[in-house]
Amino acid sequence: MVKTNPNFMNGVPELLVLRLLSEREMYGYELVKEIRAVTKESLGFGEGCIYPILHSLEEDGVLASRRRQVNGRSRYYYRLTAAGAPRLEKLAAEWERVRRGIVLAMGGMRERFAGV
Amino acid sequence: MVKTNPNFMNGVPELLVLRLLSEREMYGYELVKEIRAVTKESLGFGEGCIYPILHSLEEDGVLASRRRQVNGRSRYYYRLTAAGAPRLEKLAAEWERVRRGIVLAMGGMRERFAGV
DNA sequence: TTGACATACCTCATAGTTAAAGGTATAAGC
DNA sequence: GCTTATACCTTTAACTATGAGGTATGTCAA
């Protein structure tokens, strides 16, 4: 098994942010709402979670931002840099490893527990 | 979306412990090794993670233990109590919600990123 | 014109979990 | 006698998401 973070399951918000920004540039407030929308309310992260991620990823050079005025509102749009794609692939691969591990361990759950 | 823990993604070790103990009673050291085995080394949790879980779940009445001497070795075997099954179902349902959310958000990843 | 609400940015303290490393003791194999 | 595996345990530290807070602008209705 591969070591990742002190708490190995964390980093999902970062994964989703990178994934969404791989489609098109977005601003923080938009990401917060979009994550709720695309996951059909299954997942949702507050601004106190998303903004720090955007800032630290930009500091790492994974994201770049530009300021835009839209309808008199100031927004910071973020996009993936060249370093963003490999980072996204790495996180996605880690997620897939975790997912597979849990599926293996949970195998046969439905047959025994009808409610699940 | 449903609120769970301060860090919503945690609790996977507990889920796997409950799942394995729903099959048969096991002792701590055995659980540590079994989790690695059944997940094919995809996941692994140290004793510093598993033992506190066993203790707190027993305190909550979700698990019960009995001491056994096997080959001159003292082992504490844990099994699910009546309160264990619903707890397992609840955690499994939460995991399924998270999994579905991520699948939705990641949709179409493979088509765009060949390496994943 | 005042108030409420949505947008859009941000920070901080807290809670909770896992990783990593340490410790004790017994049994088995060389 | 030494090492390795078993089997239990604890503690420290790192990290992350939550929840609550703050600022400021724009829109709309009363």
PDB file of C-alpha atoms (C1' of nucleotides) in Angstrom:
ATOM      1  CA  MET A   1       0.000   0.000   0.000  1.00  0.00           C
ATOM      2  CA  VAL A   2       1.125   3.493  -0.812  1.00  0.00           C
ATOM      3  CA  LYS A   3       1.493   6.171   1.816  1.00  0.00           C
ATOM      4  CA  THR A   4      -0.197   9.445   1.150  1.00  0.00           C
ATOM      5  CA  ASN A   5      -1.327  11.864   3.831  1.00  0.00           C
ATOM      6  CA  PRO A   6      -1.419  11.510   7.580  1.00  0.00           C
ATOM      7  CA  ASN A   7      -5.116  11.029   7.056  1.00  0.00           C
ATOM      8  CA  PHE A   8      -5.290   9.051   3.865  1.00  0.00           C
ATOM      9  CA  MET A   9      -8.905   9.761   2.936  1.00  0.00           C
ATOM     10  CA  ASN A  10      -8.513  13.503   2.903  1.00  0.00           C
ATOM     11  CA  GLY A  11      -7.881  15.300  -0.322  1.00  0.00           C
ATOM     12  CA  VAL A  12     -11.228  14.566  -1.940  1.00  0.00           C
ATOM     13  CA  PRO A  13     -12.163  18.250  -2.152  1.00  0.00           C
ATOM     14  CA  GLU A  14      -8.851  18.900  -3.888  1.00  0.00           C
ATOM     15  CA  LEU A  15      -9.529  16.073  -6.319  1.00  0.00           C
ATOM     16  CA  LEU A  16     -12.935  17.474  -7.239  1.00  0.00           C
ATOM     17  CA  VAL A  17     -11.589  21.014  -7.591  1.00  0.00           C
ATOM     18  CA  LEU A  18      -8.885  19.837  -9.986  1.00  0.00           C
ATOM     19  CA  ARG A  19     -11.357  17.718 -11.886  1.00  0.00           C
ATOM     20  CA  LEU A  20     -13.836  20.564 -12.394  1.00  0.00           C
ATOM     21  CA  LEU A  21     -11.124  23.028 -13.343  1.00  0.00           C
ATOM     22  CA  SER A  22      -9.874  20.556 -15.939  1.00  0.00           C
ATOM     23  CA  GLU A  23     -13.098  21.268 -17.819  1.00  0.00           C
ATOM     24  CA  ARG A  24     -13.164  25.058 -17.620  1.00  0.00           C
ATOM     25  CA  GLU A  25     -11.940  27.939 -15.504  1.00  0.00           C
ATOM     26  CA  MET A  26     -14.111  28.737 -12.498  1.00  0.00           C
ATOM     27  CA  TYR A  27     -14.110  31.011  -9.458  1.00  0.00           C
ATOM     28  CA  GLY A  28     -14.263  29.916  -5.827  1.00  0.00           C
ATOM     29  CA  TYR A  29     -17.864  30.675  -5.080  1.00  0.00           C
ATOM     30  CA  GLU A  30     -18.838  28.949  -8.309  1.00  0.00           C
ATOM     31  CA  LEU A  31     -16.862  25.814  -7.379  1.00  0.00           C
ATOM     32  CA  VAL A  32     -18.628  25.573  -4.045  1.00  0.00           C
ATOM     33  CA  LYS A  33     -22.004  25.566  -5.773  1.00  0.00           C
ATOM     34  CA  GLU A  34     -20.908  23.424  -8.703  1.00  0.00           C
ATOM     35  CA  ILE A  35     -19.613  20.612  -6.488  1.00  0.00           C
ATOM     36  CA  ARG A  36     -23.013  20.369  -4.820  1.00  0.00           C
ATOM     37  CA  ALA A  37     -24.706  20.422  -8.190  1.00  0.00           C
ATOM     38  CA  VAL A  38     -22.635  17.854 -10.084  1.00  0.00           C
ATOM     39  CA  THR A  39     -22.698  15.409  -7.164  1.00  0.00           C
ATOM     40  CA  LYS A  40     -26.470  15.852  -6.894  1.00  0.00           C
ATOM     41  CA  GLU A  41     -26.123  17.065  -3.305  1.00  0.00           C
ATOM     42  CA  SER A  42     -24.248  13.903  -2.343  1.00  0.00           C
ATOM     43  CA  LEU A  43     -21.236  16.021  -1.471  1.00  0.00           C
ATOM     44  CA  GLY A  44     -20.748  19.634  -0.524  1.00  0.00           C
ATOM     45  CA  PHE A  45     -17.794  21.605   0.794  1.00  0.00           C
ATOM     46  CA  GLY A  46     -17.949  24.981   2.466  1.00  0.00           C
ATOM     47  CA  GLU A  47     -16.006  28.032   1.406  1.00  0.00           C
ATOM     48  CA  GLY A  48     -13.733  27.550   4.398  1.00  0.00           C
ATOM     49  CA  CYS A  49     -12.625  24.339   2.727  1.00  0.00           C
ATOM     50  CA  ILE A  50     -12.444  25.419  -0.915  1.00  0.00           C
ATOM     51  CA  TYR A  51     -10.735  28.798  -0.675  1.00  0.00           C
ATOM     52  CA  PRO A  52      -7.660  27.546   1.231  1.00  0.00           C
ATOM     53  CA  ILE A  53      -7.309  24.759  -1.339  1.00  0.00           C
ATOM     54  CA  LEU A  54      -7.353  27.244  -4.218  1.00  0.00           C
ATOM     55  CA  HIS A  55      -4.761  29.419  -2.508  1.00  0.00           C
ATOM     56  CA  SER A  56      -2.364  26.612  -1.680  1.00  0.00           C
ATOM     57  CA  LEU A  57      -2.689  25.004  -5.113  1.00  0.00           C
ATOM     58  CA  GLU A  58      -1.923  28.332  -6.729  1.00  0.00           C
ATOM     59  CA  GLU A  59       1.072  28.719  -4.470  1.00  0.00           C
ATOM     60  CA  ASP A  60       2.223  25.264  -5.597  1.00  0.00           C
ATOM     61  CA  GLY A  61       1.911  26.317  -9.223  1.00  0.00           C
ATOM     62  CA  VAL A  62      -0.834  23.816  -9.938  1.00  0.00           C
ATOM     63  CA  LEU A  63      -3.411  26.530 -10.491  1.00  0.00           C
ATOM     64  CA  ALA A  64      -3.217  30.029 -11.916  1.00  0.00           C
ATOM     65  CA  SER A  65      -5.779  32.769 -11.442  1.00  0.00           C
ATOM     66  CA  ARG A  66      -6.858  35.946 -13.159  1.00  0.00           C
ATOM     67  CA  ARG A  67      -9.174  38.649 -11.965  1.00  0.00           C
ATOM     68  CA  ARG A  68     -12.248  39.491 -13.984  1.00  0.00           C
ATOM     69  CA  GLN A  69     -15.046  41.996 -13.573  1.00  0.00           C
ATOM     70  CA  VAL A  70     -18.407  40.488 -14.442  1.00  0.00           C
ATOM     71  CA  ASN A  71     -21.598  42.485 -13.917  1.00  0.00           C
ATOM     72  CA  GLY A  72     -19.706  44.830 -11.655  1.00  0.00           C
ATOM     73  CA  ARG A  73     -18.548  41.875  -9.546  1.00  0.00           C
ATOM     74  CA  SER A  74     -14.913  41.022  -8.987  1.00  0.00           C
ATOM     75  CA  ARG A  75     -14.076  37.366  -9.439  1.00  0.00           C
ATOM     76  CA  TYR A  76     -10.893  35.321  -9.340  1.00  0.00           C
ATOM     77  CA  TYR A  77     -11.014  32.690 -12.052  1.00  0.00           C
ATOM     78  CA  TYR A  78      -8.770  29.650 -11.596  1.00  0.00           C
ATOM     79  CA  ARG A  79      -7.465  27.295 -14.243  1.00  0.00           C
ATOM     80  CA  LEU A  80      -5.106  24.320 -14.320  1.00  0.00           C
ATOM     81  CA  THR A  81      -1.488  24.972 -15.216  1.00  0.00           C
ATOM     82  CA  ALA A  82       0.775  22.515 -17.028  1.00  0.00           C
ATOM     83  CA  ALA A  83       1.549  20.981 -13.637  1.00  0.00           C
ATOM     84  CA  GLY A  84      -2.154  20.483 -13.002  1.00  0.00           C
ATOM     85  CA  ALA A  85      -2.859  17.508 -15.242  1.00  0.00           C
ATOM     86  CA  PRO A  86      -0.345  15.091 -13.665  1.00  0.00           C
ATOM     87  CA  ARG A  87      -1.454  16.186 -10.215  1.00  0.00           C
ATOM     88  CA  LEU A  88      -5.047  15.401 -11.121  1.00  0.00           C
ATOM     89  CA  GLU A  89      -4.086  12.017 -12.555  1.00  0.00           C
ATOM     90  CA  LYS A  90      -2.130  11.139  -9.427  1.00  0.00           C
ATOM     91  CA  LEU A  91      -4.986  12.029  -7.102  1.00  0.00           C
ATOM     92  CA  ALA A  92      -7.486  10.196  -9.285  1.00  0.00           C
ATOM     93  CA  ALA A  93      -5.302   7.079  -9.234  1.00  0.00           C
ATOM     94  CA  GLU A  94      -5.083   7.242  -5.434  1.00  0.00           C
ATOM     95  CA  TRP A  95      -8.802   7.571  -5.163  1.00  0.00           C
ATOM     96  CA  GLU A  96      -9.248   4.568  -7.427  1.00  0.00           C
ATOM     97  CA  ARG A  97      -6.913   2.529  -5.205  1.00  0.00           C
ATOM     98  CA  VAL A  98      -8.914   3.426  -2.113  1.00  0.00           C
ATOM     99  CA  ARG A  99     -12.201   2.733  -3.845  1.00  0.00           C
ATOM    100  CA  ARG A 100     -11.047  -0.673  -5.058  1.00  0.00           C
ATOM    101  CA  GLY A 101      -9.769  -1.600  -1.613  1.00  0.00           C
ATOM    102  CA  ILE A 102     -13.090  -0.808   0.011  1.00  0.00           C
ATOM    103  CA  VAL A 103     -15.058  -2.632  -2.672  1.00  0.00           C
ATOM    104  CA  LEU A 104     -12.910  -5.718  -2.070  1.00  0.00           C
ATOM    105  CA  ALA A 105     -13.383  -5.536   1.690  1.00  0.00           C
ATOM    106  CA  MET A 106     -17.116  -4.918   1.442  1.00  0.00           C
ATOM    107  CA  GLY A 107     -17.687  -7.667  -1.115  1.00  0.00           C
ATOM    108  CA  GLY A 108     -20.900  -9.576  -0.569  1.00  0.00           C
ATOM    109  CA  MET A 109     -22.356  -6.906   1.681  1.00  0.00           C
ATOM    110  CA  ARG A 110     -25.662  -6.766  -0.196  1.00  0.00           C
ATOM    111  CA  GLU A 111     -26.379 -10.470   0.054  1.00  0.00           C
ATOM    112  CA  ARG A 112     -26.148 -10.397   3.832  1.00  0.00           C
ATOM    113  CA  PHE A 113     -27.600  -6.986   4.636  1.00  0.00           C
ATOM    114  CA  ALA A 114     -30.743  -6.394   2.638  1.00  0.00           C
ATOM    115  CA  GLY A 115     -31.051  -2.769   3.771  1.00  0.00           C
ATOM    116  CA  VAL A 116     -27.796  -1.813   2.099  1.00  0.00           C
TER     117      VAL A 116
ATOM    118  CA  MET B   1     -26.200  16.336   1.859  1.00  0.00           C
ATOM    119  CA  VAL B   2     -25.991  14.761   5.273  1.00  0.00           C
ATOM    120  CA  LYS B   3     -23.596  15.965   7.930  1.00  0.00           C
ATOM    121  CA  THR B   4     -21.467  13.374   9.653  1.00  0.00           C
ATOM    122  CA  ASN B   5     -18.082  14.067  11.168  1.00  0.00           C
ATOM    123  CA  PRO B   6     -16.034  17.234  11.253  1.00  0.00           C
ATOM    124  CA  ASN B   7     -14.026  15.545   8.593  1.00  0.00           C
ATOM    125  CA  PHE B   8     -16.710  13.779   6.658  1.00  0.00           C
ATOM    126  CA  MET B   9     -14.510  11.324   4.763  1.00  0.00           C
ATOM    127  CA  ASN B  10     -13.030   9.669   7.825  1.00  0.00           C
ATOM    128  CA  GLY B  11     -14.337   6.482   9.324  1.00  0.00           C
ATOM    129  CA  VAL B  12     -13.239   4.026   6.655  1.00  0.00           C
ATOM    130  CA  PRO B  13     -11.139   1.940   9.083  1.00  0.00           C
ATOM    131  CA  GLU B  14     -14.171   1.661  11.338  1.00  0.00           C
ATOM    132  CA  LEU B  15     -16.313   0.588   8.393  1.00  0.00           C
ATOM    133  CA  LEU B  16     -13.894  -2.178   7.436  1.00  0.00           C
ATOM    134  CA  VAL B  17     -13.544  -3.358  11.030  1.00  0.00           C
ATOM    135  CA  LEU B  18     -17.316  -3.666  11.380  1.00  0.00           C
ATOM    136  CA  ARG B  19     -17.605  -5.366   8.023  1.00  0.00           C
ATOM    137  CA  LEU B  20     -14.985  -7.999   8.806  1.00  0.00           C
ATOM    138  CA  LEU B  21     -16.387  -8.643  12.259  1.00  0.00           C
ATOM    139  CA  SER B  22     -19.813  -9.169  10.714  1.00  0.00           C
ATOM    140  CA  GLU B  23     -18.357 -12.338   9.199  1.00  0.00           C
ATOM    141  CA  ARG B  24     -16.612 -13.797  12.222  1.00  0.00           C
ATOM    142  CA  GLU B  25     -15.012 -12.770  15.499  1.00  0.00           C
ATOM    143  CA  MET B  26     -11.425 -11.633  15.203  1.00  0.00           C
ATOM    144  CA  TYR B  27      -8.710 -10.126  17.387  1.00  0.00           C
ATOM    145  CA  GLY B  28      -6.945  -6.812  16.834  1.00  0.00           C
ATOM    146  CA  TYR B  29      -3.698  -8.031  15.422  1.00  0.00           C
ATOM    147  CA  GLU B  30      -5.616 -10.318  13.091  1.00  0.00           C
ATOM    148  CA  LEU B  31      -7.772  -7.426  11.833  1.00  0.00           C
ATOM    149  CA  VAL B  32      -4.692  -5.397  10.997  1.00  0.00           C
ATOM    150  CA  LYS B  33      -3.351  -8.199   8.823  1.00  0.00           C
ATOM    151  CA  GLU B  34      -6.715  -9.200   7.407  1.00  0.00           C
ATOM    152  CA  ILE B  35      -7.500  -5.699   6.147  1.00  0.00           C
ATOM    153  CA  ARG B  36      -4.272  -5.688   4.164  1.00  0.00           C
ATOM    154  CA  ALA B  37      -5.036  -9.131   2.819  1.00  0.00           C
ATOM    155  CA  VAL B  38      -8.656  -8.700   1.750  1.00  0.00           C
ATOM    156  CA  THR B  39      -7.936  -5.355   0.077  1.00  0.00           C
ATOM    157  CA  LYS B  40      -4.970  -6.900  -1.726  1.00  0.00           C
ATOM    158  CA  GLU B  41      -2.612  -4.389  -0.135  1.00  0.00           C
ATOM    159  CA  SER B  42      -4.687  -1.499  -1.466  1.00  0.00           C
ATOM    160  CA  LEU B  43      -5.370  -0.398   2.079  1.00  0.00           C
ATOM    161  CA  GLY B  44      -3.652  -0.947   5.392  1.00  0.00           C
ATOM    162  CA  PHE B  45      -4.106   0.541   8.844  1.00  0.00           C
ATOM    163  CA  GLY B  46      -1.613   0.389  11.668  1.00  0.00           C
ATOM    164  CA  GLU B  47      -2.309  -0.924  15.130  1.00  0.00           C
ATOM    165  CA  GLY B  48      -2.359   2.643  16.395  1.00  0.00           C
ATOM    166  CA  CYS B  49      -5.452   3.094  14.274  1.00  0.00           C
ATOM    167  CA  ILE B  50      -7.253  -0.218  14.838  1.00  0.00           C
ATOM    168  CA  TYR B  51      -6.871  -0.721  18.587  1.00  0.00           C
ATOM    169  CA  PRO B  52      -8.398   2.635  19.592  1.00  0.00           C
ATOM    170  CA  ILE B  53     -11.315   1.898  17.258  1.00  0.00           C
ATOM    171  CA  LEU B  54     -11.924  -1.476  18.888  1.00  0.00           C
ATOM    172  CA  HIS B  55     -11.808   0.060  22.353  1.00  0.00           C
ATOM    173  CA  SER B  56     -14.159   2.927  21.593  1.00  0.00           C
ATOM    174  CA  LEU B  57     -16.605   0.704  19.718  1.00  0.00           C
ATOM    175  CA  GLU B  58     -16.686  -1.675  22.643  1.00  0.00           C
ATOM    176  CA  GLU B  59     -17.284   1.238  24.986  1.00  0.00           C
ATOM    177  CA  ASP B  60     -20.177   2.271  22.743  1.00  0.00           C
ATOM    178  CA  GLY B  61     -21.640  -1.219  22.998  1.00  0.00           C
ATOM    179  CA  VAL B  62     -21.213  -1.886  19.289  1.00  0.00           C
ATOM    180  CA  LEU B  63     -18.614  -4.569  19.892  1.00  0.00           C
ATOM    181  CA  ALA B  64     -18.129  -7.112  22.659  1.00  0.00           C
ATOM    182  CA  SER B  65     -14.927  -8.974  23.419  1.00  0.00           C
ATOM    183  CA  ARG B  66     -13.856 -12.129  25.154  1.00  0.00           C
ATOM    184  CA  ARG B  67     -10.418 -13.279  26.144  1.00  0.00           C
ATOM    185  CA  ARG B  68      -9.090 -16.543  24.805  1.00  0.00           C
ATOM    186  CA  GLN B  69      -5.873 -18.457  25.234  1.00  0.00           C
ATOM    187  CA  VAL B  70      -4.672 -19.927  21.966  1.00  0.00           C
ATOM    188  CA  ASN B  71      -1.301 -21.672  21.788  1.00  0.00           C
ATOM    189  CA  GLY B  72      -0.338 -20.035  25.021  1.00  0.00           C
ATOM    190  CA  ARG B  73      -1.161 -16.613  23.580  1.00  0.00           C
ATOM    191  CA  SER B  74      -3.715 -14.276  25.054  1.00  0.00           C
ATOM    192  CA  ARG B  75      -6.088 -12.785  22.520  1.00  0.00           C
ATOM    193  CA  TYR B  76      -9.091 -10.497  22.752  1.00  0.00           C
ATOM    194  CA  TYR B  77     -11.687 -11.619  20.244  1.00  0.00           C
ATOM    195  CA  TYR B  78     -14.229  -9.024  19.150  1.00  0.00           C
ATOM    196  CA  ARG B  79     -17.677  -9.629  17.719  1.00  0.00           C
ATOM    197  CA  LEU B  80     -20.609  -7.436  16.675  1.00  0.00           C
ATOM    198  CA  THR B  81     -23.362  -6.899  19.218  1.00  0.00           C
ATOM    199  CA  ALA B  82     -27.014  -6.348  18.353  1.00  0.00           C
ATOM    200  CA  ALA B  83     -26.202  -2.649  17.965  1.00  0.00           C
ATOM    201  CA  GLY B  84     -23.467  -3.510  15.489  1.00  0.00           C
ATOM    202  CA  ALA B  85     -25.533  -4.342  12.431  1.00  0.00           C
ATOM    203  CA  PRO B  86     -27.366  -0.995  12.125  1.00  0.00           C
ATOM    204  CA  ARG B  87     -24.111   0.838  12.753  1.00  0.00           C
ATOM    205  CA  LEU B  88     -22.484  -1.076   9.921  1.00  0.00           C
ATOM    206  CA  GLU B  89     -25.405  -0.398   7.617  1.00  0.00           C
ATOM    207  CA  LYS B  90     -25.298   3.298   8.405  1.00  0.00           C
ATOM    208  CA  LEU B  91     -21.576   3.588   7.711  1.00  0.00           C
ATOM    209  CA  ALA B  92     -21.908   1.548   4.538  1.00  0.00           C
ATOM    210  CA  ALA B  93     -24.694   3.831   3.325  1.00  0.00           C
ATOM    211  CA  GLU B  94     -22.555   6.894   4.015  1.00  0.00           C
ATOM    212  CA  TRP B  95     -19.680   5.405   2.132  1.00  0.00           C
ATOM    213  CA  GLU B  96     -21.972   4.673  -0.794  1.00  0.00           C
ATOM    214  CA  ARG B  97     -23.153   8.284  -0.822  1.00  0.00           C
ATOM    215  CA  VAL B  98     -19.565   9.545  -0.929  1.00  0.00           C
ATOM    216  CA  ARG B  99     -18.603   7.057  -3.602  1.00  0.00           C
ATOM    217  CA  ARG B 100     -21.556   8.011  -5.791  1.00  0.00           C
ATOM    218  CA  GLY B 101     -20.795  11.706  -5.395  1.00  0.00           C
ATOM    219  CA  ILE B 102     -17.212  11.275  -6.520  1.00  0.00           C
ATOM    220  CA  VAL B 103     -18.179   9.062  -9.440  1.00  0.00           C
ATOM    221  CA  LEU B 104     -20.628  11.734 -10.590  1.00  0.00           C
ATOM    222  CA  ALA B 105     -18.036  14.482 -10.312  1.00  0.00           C
ATOM    223  CA  MET B 106     -15.318  12.459 -12.020  1.00  0.00           C
ATOM    224  CA  GLY B 107     -17.568  11.294 -14.830  1.00  0.00           C
ATOM    225  CA  GLY B 108     -15.830  11.103 -18.176  1.00  0.00           C
ATOM    226  CA  MET B 109     -12.369  11.210 -16.626  1.00  0.00           C
ATOM    227  CA  ARG B 110     -11.124   8.221 -18.593  1.00  0.00           C
ATOM    228  CA  GLU B 111     -12.035   9.596 -21.987  1.00  0.00           C
ATOM    229  CA  ARG B 112     -10.008  12.740 -21.423  1.00  0.00           C
ATOM    230  CA  PHE B 113      -7.068  11.381 -19.433  1.00  0.00           C
ATOM    231  CA  ALA B 114      -5.801   8.200 -21.026  1.00  0.00           C
ATOM    232  CA  GLY B 115      -3.388   7.490 -18.177  1.00  0.00           C
ATOM    233  CA  VAL B 116      -6.206   7.096 -15.703  1.00  0.00           C
TER     234      VAL B 116
ATOM    235  C1'  DT C   1     -34.712  54.275   1.201  1.00  0.00           C
ATOM    236  C1'  DT C   2     -34.488  50.812   3.817  1.00  0.00           C
ATOM    237  C1'  DG C   3     -34.038  46.126   4.509  1.00  0.00           C
ATOM    238  C1'  DA C   4     -33.352  41.565   2.994  1.00  0.00           C
ATOM    239  C1'  DC C   5     -31.039  38.480   0.191  1.00  0.00           C
ATOM    240  C1'  DA C   6     -27.624  36.691  -3.025  1.00  0.00           C
ATOM    241  C1'  DT C   7     -23.110  37.153  -4.631  1.00  0.00           C
ATOM    242  C1'  DA C   8     -18.073  36.990  -3.829  1.00  0.00           C
ATOM    243  C1'  DC C   9     -14.138  37.143  -1.251  1.00  0.00           C
ATOM    244  C1'  DC C  10     -11.721  35.853   3.109  1.00  0.00           C
ATOM    245  C1'  DT C  11      -9.964  33.951   8.035  1.00  0.00           C
ATOM    246  C1'  DC C  12      -9.935  31.468  12.373  1.00  0.00           C
ATOM    247  C1'  DA C  13     -10.774  28.044  16.149  1.00  0.00           C
ATOM    248  C1'  DT C  14     -12.239  23.635  16.879  1.00  0.00           C
ATOM    249  C1'  DA C  15     -12.978  18.789  16.416  1.00  0.00           C
ATOM    250  C1'  DG C  16     -11.833  14.656  14.946  1.00  0.00           C
ATOM    251  C1'  DT C  17      -8.957  10.984  12.604  1.00  0.00           C
ATOM    252  C1'  DT C  18      -4.955   8.660  10.987  1.00  0.00           C
ATOM    253  C1'  DA C  19       0.183   7.964  10.786  1.00  0.00           C
ATOM    254  C1'  DA C  20       4.251   6.985  12.960  1.00  0.00           C
ATOM    255  C1'  DA C  21       6.793   5.620  16.455  1.00  0.00           C
ATOM    256  C1'  DG C  22       7.284   4.094  20.721  1.00  0.00           C
ATOM    257  C1'  DG C  23       6.552   0.483  24.578  1.00  0.00           C
ATOM    258  C1'  DT C  24       5.644  -4.451  27.011  1.00  0.00           C
ATOM    259  C1'  DA C  25       5.579  -9.491  26.991  1.00  0.00           C
ATOM    260  C1'  DT C  26       5.421 -14.304  25.282  1.00  0.00           C
ATOM    261  C1'  DA C  27       6.473 -18.115  21.904  1.00  0.00           C
ATOM    262  C1'  DA C  28       9.089 -20.286  18.277  1.00  0.00           C
ATOM    263  C1'  DG C  29      13.094 -21.246  15.553  1.00  0.00           C
ATOM    264  C1'  DC C  30      17.961 -21.288  14.766  1.00  0.00           C
TER     265       DC C  30
ATOM    266  C1'  DG D   1      21.146 -16.962  23.655  1.00  0.00           C
ATOM    267  C1'  DC D   2      19.457 -14.342  19.842  1.00  0.00           C
ATOM    268  C1'  DT D   3      16.214 -12.980  16.507  1.00  0.00           C
ATOM    269  C1'  DT D   4      11.748 -12.895  14.670  1.00  0.00           C
ATOM    270  C1'  DA D   5       6.819 -13.086  14.911  1.00  0.00           C
ATOM    271  C1'  DT D   6       2.916 -12.638  17.641  1.00  0.00           C
ATOM    272  C1'  DA D   7      -0.205  -9.777  20.499  1.00  0.00           C
ATOM    273  C1'  DC D   8      -1.379  -6.166  23.211  1.00  0.00           C
ATOM    274  C1'  DC D   9      -1.104  -1.084  24.137  1.00  0.00           C
ATOM    275  C1'  DT D  10      -0.205   4.383  24.185  1.00  0.00           C
ATOM    276  C1'  DT D  11       1.222   8.883  22.770  1.00  0.00           C
ATOM    277  C1'  DT D  12       2.518  12.689  19.700  1.00  0.00           C
ATOM    278  C1'  DA D  13       1.961  15.069  15.761  1.00  0.00           C
ATOM    279  C1'  DA D  14      -0.033  16.303  11.352  1.00  0.00           C
ATOM    280  C1'  DC D  15      -3.697  17.271   8.741  1.00  0.00           C
ATOM    281  C1'  DT D  16      -8.272  18.626   7.135  1.00  0.00           C
ATOM    282  C1'  DA D  17     -13.021  19.860   6.948  1.00  0.00           C
ATOM    283  C1'  DT D  18     -16.592  22.182   9.728  1.00  0.00           C
ATOM    284  C1'  DG D  19     -18.803  26.013  11.414  1.00  0.00           C
ATOM    285  C1'  DA D  20     -18.883  30.432  12.452  1.00  0.00           C
ATOM    286  C1'  DG D  21     -17.349  34.623  11.777  1.00  0.00           C
ATOM    287  C1'  DG D  22     -16.126  38.986   8.852  1.00  0.00           C
ATOM    288  C1'  DT D  23     -16.134  42.502   4.603  1.00  0.00           C
ATOM    289  C1'  DA D  24     -18.248  44.503   0.537  1.00  0.00           C
ATOM    290  C1'  DT D  25     -21.180  45.010  -3.580  1.00  0.00           C
ATOM    291  C1'  DG D  26     -25.492  44.350  -6.368  1.00  0.00           C
ATOM    292  C1'  DT D  27     -30.562  43.507  -6.826  1.00  0.00           C
ATOM    293  C1'  DC D  28     -35.173  43.643  -5.588  1.00  0.00           C
ATOM    294  C1'  DA D  29     -39.310  44.554  -3.056  1.00  0.00           C
ATOM    295  C1'  DA D  30     -41.819  47.049   0.469  1.00  0.00           C
TER     296       DA D  30
END
